[in-house]
Every structure is written in C-alpha cells, then in structure tokens.
mmCIF file of C-alpha atoms in Angstrom:
data_model
loop_
_atom_site.group_PDB
_atom_site.id
_atom_site.type_symbol
_atom_site.label_atom_id
_atom_site.label_comp_id
_atom_site.label_asym_id
_atom_site.label_seq_id
_atom_site.Cartn_x
_atom_site.Cartn_y
_atom_site.Cartn_z
ATOM 1 C CA PRO A 54 -2.806 15.141 14.610
ATOM 2 C CA PHE A 55 -3.886 11.634 12.918
ATOM 3 C CA PRO A 56 -3.084 11.425 9.242
ATOM 4 C CA LEU A 57 -5.750 10.701 6.709
ATOM 5 C CA SER A 58 -5.072 9.650 3.111
ATOM 6 C CA ASP A 59 -6.716 11.519 0.300
ATOM 7 C CA GLU A 60 -9.618 9.688 -1.653
ATOM 8 C CA ILE A 61 -8.345 7.561 -4.591
ATOM 9 C CA GLY A 62 -8.750 9.759 -7.893
ATOM 10 C CA GLU A 63 -10.253 8.447 -11.255
ATOM 11 C CA SER A 64 -6.351 7.529 -11.978
ATOM 12 C CA LEU A 65 -3.193 6.990 -10.465
ATOM 13 C CA LYS A 66 0.381 7.073 -11.629
ATOM 14 C CA ALA A 67 2.905 5.837 -9.152
ATOM 15 C CA LYS A 68 6.485 4.709 -8.921
ATOM 16 C CA VAL A 69 7.599 1.528 -7.236
ATOM 17 C CA ILE A 70 9.614 2.689 -4.315
ATOM 18 C CA ILE A 71 10.784 -0.934 -3.238
ATOM 19 C CA LYS A 72 10.660 -4.365 -4.265
ATOM 20 C CA VAL A 73 10.926 -7.108 -1.513
ATOM 21 C CA GLY A 74 10.723 -10.698 -1.534
ATOM 22 C CA ASP A 75 8.622 -13.506 0.331
ATOM 23 C CA ASN A 76 7.474 -13.248 3.931
ATOM 24 C CA ILE A 77 8.128 -9.881 4.534
ATOM 25 C CA THR A 78 7.216 -9.154 8.115
ATOM 26 C CA THR A 79 5.333 -6.019 9.478
ATOM 27 C CA ASP A 80 8.517 -5.888 11.657
ATOM 28 C CA ASP A 81 10.522 -5.603 8.365
ATOM 29 C CA ILE A 82 8.208 -2.868 7.529
ATOM 30 C CA MET A 83 8.008 -0.808 10.740
ATOM 31 C CA PRO A 84 10.615 -2.311 13.041
ATOM 32 C CA ALA A 85 9.762 -2.413 16.730
ATOM 33 C CA GLY A 86 11.987 -1.711 19.869
ATOM 34 C CA ALA A 87 13.190 0.878 22.844
ATOM 35 C CA LYS A 88 14.383 3.190 20.302
ATOM 36 C CA ILE A 89 10.999 3.340 18.089
ATOM 37 C CA LEU A 90 8.363 2.638 20.855
ATOM 38 C CA PRO A 91 8.430 6.387 22.252
ATOM 39 C CA LEU A 92 7.791 7.489 18.775
ATOM 40 C CA ARG A 93 4.235 5.661 18.379
ATOM 41 C CA SER A 94 1.985 8.763 18.524
ATOM 42 C CA ASN A 95 4.361 10.748 16.659
ATOM 43 C CA ILE A 96 3.667 9.463 12.661
ATOM 44 C CA PRO A 97 6.094 12.110 10.921
ATOM 45 C CA ALA A 98 8.994 10.821 13.406
ATOM 46 C CA ILE A 99 8.118 7.066 13.118
ATOM 47 C CA SER A 100 7.733 6.904 9.203
ATOM 48 C CA GLU A 101 11.368 7.778 8.971
ATOM 49 C CA TYR A 102 11.842 3.967 10.306
ATOM 50 C CA VAL A 103 9.624 2.247 7.447
ATOM 51 C CA PHE A 104 11.727 -0.403 5.825
ATOM 52 C CA SER A 105 14.810 0.801 7.655
ATOM 53 C CA LYS A 106 16.359 -3.046 8.129
ATOM 54 C CA VAL A 107 15.633 -3.467 4.297
ATOM 55 C CA ASP A 108 16.397 0.035 2.729
ATOM 56 C CA PRO A 109 17.013 2.749 5.010
ATOM 57 C CA SER A 110 16.449 5.437 2.061
ATOM 58 C CA PHE A 111 12.995 4.168 1.737
ATOM 59 C CA PRO A 112 10.835 7.148 3.513
ATOM 60 C CA ALA A 113 13.094 9.754 1.556
ATOM 61 C CA LYS A 114 12.384 8.020 -1.819
ATOM 62 C CA ALA A 115 8.779 7.676 -0.845
ATOM 63 C CA LYS A 116 8.232 11.232 -0.022
ATOM 64 C CA ALA A 117 10.068 12.285 -3.373
ATOM 65 C CA ALA A 118 7.952 10.222 -5.223
ATOM 66 C CA GLY A 119 4.871 11.563 -4.193
ATOM 67 C CA ALA A 120 2.718 8.599 -5.019
ATOM 68 C CA GLY A 121 4.492 5.126 -4.121
ATOM 69 C CA ILE A 122 3.805 1.318 -4.769
ATOM 70 C CA ILE A 123 5.441 -1.481 -2.684
ATOM 71 C CA LEU A 124 5.885 -4.564 -4.561
ATOM 72 C CA GLY A 125 6.224 -7.702 -2.536
ATOM 73 C CA GLY A 126 6.239 -11.496 -2.828
ATOM 74 C CA THR A 127 4.167 -14.107 -1.028
ATOM 75 C CA ASN A 128 2.751 -13.798 2.699
ATOM 76 C CA TYR A 129 3.534 -9.921 2.496
ATOM 77 C CA GLY A 130 2.823 -8.608 6.354
ATOM 78 C CA GLN A 131 3.040 -11.371 8.192
ATOM 79 C CA GLY A 132 3.969 -11.503 11.978
ATOM 80 C CA SER A 133 1.790 -9.359 13.752
ATOM 81 C CA SER A 134 -1.047 -6.565 13.489
ATOM 82 C CA ARG A 135 0.987 -3.730 14.112
ATOM 83 C CA GLU A 136 -1.114 -0.866 12.559
ATOM 84 C CA HIS A 137 1.771 1.333 12.291
ATOM 85 C CA ALA A 138 3.264 -1.066 9.273
ATOM 86 C CA ALA A 139 0.382 0.578 6.990
ATOM 87 C CA LEU A 140 -0.213 3.658 8.547
ATOM 88 C CA ALA A 141 3.633 4.848 8.359
ATOM 89 C CA PRO A 142 3.679 3.963 4.569
ATOM 90 C CA MET A 143 0.358 5.995 4.020
ATOM 91 C CA TYR A 144 1.844 8.724 5.563
ATOM 92 C CA LEU A 145 4.872 8.591 3.402
ATOM 93 C CA GLY A 146 2.384 8.665 0.094
ATOM 94 C CA ILE A 147 2.050 4.813 -0.602
ATOM 95 C CA LYS A 148 -1.147 4.235 -2.446
ATOM 96 C CA ALA A 149 -0.968 0.670 -3.306
ATOM 97 C CA VAL A 150 0.885 -2.507 -2.327
ATOM 98 C CA LEU A 151 1.255 -5.252 -5.215
ATOM 99 C CA ALA A 152 2.188 -8.631 -3.663
ATOM 100 C CA LYS A 153 1.691 -12.146 -4.579
ATOM 101 C CA SER A 154 -0.162 -12.986 -1.540
ATOM 102 C CA PHE A 155 -1.055 -11.033 1.683
ATOM 103 C CA ALA A 156 -0.935 -11.884 5.310
ATOM 104 C CA ARG A 157 -4.671 -11.622 6.398
ATOM 105 C CA ILE A 158 -4.555 -8.716 9.190
ATOM 106 C CA HIS A 159 -1.951 -6.672 7.406
ATOM 107 C CA ARG A 160 -4.351 -6.589 4.190
ATOM 108 C CA ASP A 161 -7.079 -5.654 6.333
ATOM 109 C CA ASN A 162 -4.963 -2.793 7.967
ATOM 110 C CA LEU A 163 -3.799 -1.581 4.407
ATOM 111 C CA VAL A 164 -7.446 -1.157 3.244
ATOM 112 C CA ASN A 165 -8.317 0.648 6.817
ATOM 113 C CA PHE A 166 -5.642 3.135 6.071
ATOM 114 C CA GLY A 167 -6.558 3.402 2.489
ATOM 115 C CA ILE A 168 -3.773 1.501 0.628
ATOM 116 C CA LEU A 169 -4.886 -0.604 -2.010
ATOM 117 C CA PRO A 170 -3.676 -4.345 -1.848
ATOM 118 C CA LEU A 171 -3.313 -5.853 -5.292
ATOM 119 C CA THR A 172 -2.242 -9.517 -5.673
ATOM 120 C CA VAL A 173 -0.043 -10.171 -8.584
ATOM 121 C CA LYS A 174 0.981 -13.190 -10.533
ATOM 122 C CA ASP A 175 4.555 -14.115 -10.678
ATOM 123 C CA GLU A 176 5.158 -12.831 -14.083
ATOM 124 C CA ILE A 177 4.048 -9.128 -13.201
ATOM 125 C CA TYR A 178 6.193 -9.609 -10.016
ATOM 126 C CA ASP A 179 9.353 -10.708 -12.162
ATOM 127 C CA LEU A 180 8.454 -7.975 -14.777
ATOM 128 C CA LEU A 181 8.431 -4.797 -12.255
ATOM 129 C CA SER A 182 11.489 -3.513 -10.664
ATOM 130 C CA GLU A 183 12.420 -0.918 -8.132
ATOM 131 C CA ASP A 184 11.946 2.479 -9.511
ATOM 132 C CA ASP A 185 9.544 1.317 -12.628
ATOM 133 C CA GLU A 186 6.560 3.647 -13.085
ATOM 134 C CA VAL A 187 2.875 2.096 -13.442
ATOM 135 C CA PHE A 188 -0.186 3.938 -14.584
ATOM 136 C CA PHE A 189 -3.921 2.748 -13.369
ATOM 137 C CA PRO A 190 -6.006 4.688 -16.019
ATOM 138 C CA SER A 191 -9.452 4.070 -14.502
ATOM 139 C CA ILE A 192 -8.657 2.856 -11.065
ATOM 140 C CA ALA A 193 -11.412 4.260 -9.213
ATOM 141 C CA LYS A 194 -14.081 3.044 -11.930
ATOM 142 C CA ASP A 195 -12.126 -0.370 -11.774
ATOM 143 C CA ILE A 196 -12.296 -0.695 -8.234
ATOM 144 C CA LYS A 197 -16.198 -0.006 -8.347
ATOM 145 C CA GLY A 198 -17.164 -2.107 -11.611
ATOM 146 C CA SER A 199 -15.021 -5.013 -11.304
ATOM 147 C CA ALA A 200 -12.687 -7.650 -9.436
ATOM 148 C CA SER A 201 -9.394 -6.209 -11.217
ATOM 149 C CA VAL A 202 -7.909 -3.236 -12.021
ATOM 150 C CA THR A 203 -5.887 -2.433 -15.017
ATOM 151 C CA MET A 204 -2.254 -1.321 -14.858
ATOM 152 C CA ILE A 205 0.083 -0.170 -17.409
ATOM 153 C CA GLY A 206 3.791 -0.267 -17.293
ATOM 154 C CA VAL A 207 4.984 3.568 -18.264
ATOM 155 C CA LYS A 208 8.018 2.282 -19.933
ATOM 156 C CA SER A 209 6.925 -0.724 -21.106
ATOM 157 C CA GLY A 210 3.286 0.481 -22.423
ATOM 158 C CA ILE A 211 2.093 -3.347 -21.500
ATOM 159 C CA GLU A 212 -1.437 -3.652 -19.650
ATOM 160 C CA HIS A 213 -2.062 -6.038 -17.058
ATOM 161 C CA ARG A 214 -5.195 -6.734 -15.276
ATOM 162 C CA ILE A 215 -4.575 -7.088 -11.372
ATOM 163 C CA GLU A 216 -7.043 -8.500 -8.964
ATOM 164 C CA HIS A 217 -8.263 -6.399 -6.018
ATOM 165 C CA GLY A 218 -10.474 -8.942 -4.057
ATOM 166 C CA LEU A 219 -11.994 -6.417 -2.290
ATOM 167 C CA THR A 220 -15.554 -6.604 -0.608
ATOM 168 C CA GLU A 221 -17.816 -4.000 -1.582
ATOM 169 C CA ARG A 222 -17.331 -2.350 1.852
ATOM 170 C CA GLU A 223 -13.497 -2.358 1.440
ATOM 171 C CA MET A 224 -13.834 -1.066 -2.018
ATOM 172 C CA LYS A 225 -15.740 2.092 -0.504
ATOM 173 C CA MET A 226 -13.188 2.167 2.228
ATOM 174 C CA VAL A 227 -10.353 2.405 -0.125
ATOM 175 C CA LEU A 228 -11.941 4.601 -2.473
ATOM 176 C CA ALA A 229 -12.863 6.883 0.536
ATOM 177 C CA GLY A 230 -9.078 6.998 1.521
ATOM 178 C CA GLY A 231 -9.382 4.734 4.453
ATOM 179 C CA MET A 232 -11.991 3.783 7.243
ATOM 180 C CA LEU A 233 -11.991 7.231 9.109
ATOM 181 C CA ASN A 234 -12.696 8.935 5.869
ATOM 182 C CA TYR A 235 -15.494 6.281 5.002
ATOM 183 C CA ILE A 236 -17.212 6.600 8.314
ATOM 184 C CA LYS A 237 -17.107 10.276 8.264
ATOM 185 C CA THR A 238 -18.676 10.186 4.634
ATOM 186 C CA LYS A 239 -21.395 7.737 5.957
ATOM 187 C CA LYS A 240 -22.206 10.392 8.884
ATOM 188 C CA ALA A 241 -22.430 13.140 6.767
#
C-alpha cells in the first residue's frame, strides 16, 4: 500500500539524521539503476537505498530516530523530478528538510509528501551537526500564522526563526501530512 504521512502535530522534536553539502541531487538521495528500478512500487524495500551513495547507514538511523531532519546546502534536490527522493525519506520518518536553498521540483515533491522544506541561513547550517536534536515548539501554529517557524537547538537552547515560504495551499498540504491527505480532507 502507498504510505501516507501523519499530520504535523502542534510541536515537533527531531534529530538531524544527515548533513550534506551543496548540489545534492535526487540521485544522491534516491539512486536509480537496474538494482533499484524493480523496487519502485515497493516503498519499504526502496527506502533501504536512501542516501546509500552518501551514508549507507541513513535508513537505519532514520528509522531509529522516529522523527528525522535532513540538513542540506544550496540547491538541495537538483537534477530530476524523482518523486521517490521525497517519498522514501517520508516513509523513513523524515519530517523536514532544512537547506540553504532547494531545487524547485524537489521542493514541491517534499511538500506533496508532507515533508516541511525550511530555508536556513549559513549560520544555522554551520551551527547544526548530524545527531543534533531540534525542537519546534509551535510548528503547526507557526506554519499557519507566519512565514517562519521557531526552532530551538536542544543542546544549545538557542532559538532561531526559519523561513518556510509556503503558499497557503502548500501550508494546508504540509499540515495535513501531504497532498493525498489534503485531498481526502477536502472531500470529507
């Protein structure tokens, strides 16, 4: 069955599962090829290959964390419109991607699968490391009420405002847990 994400709760505590640099492609996130192509309709199986070129332990770390964050540099998700580069991380529990900038189509795919794309400044990217925990104390309220969300570093206690840049429709989709959940709520 096609996996669906849960609605975003009132708050979110999550671990940075991986920190990657600039120009991460959708092929870096979800590799293609003869070995993986037969798994396209088997999301649990294909999710075992997320970031396999960068960090083969990513799937296990993401599952163990329960709620995870990906930290990326500029032009995160460039190169193709591969939906599985958003779908498989969502299946593994990724709730948000914090990046300096996003490739347009991948950003849309993140929203479609209920993953919050947040644009961070250099100082936040530099401050955060893999395995850091972050807390969004009022994420749903922030998404609904402003163009940014409050994020607190669990270790440092430092509070940051991070831009989400979502349209009204995208806000509703992310809050619902992605496009399919949003469509179901509109029909209900």
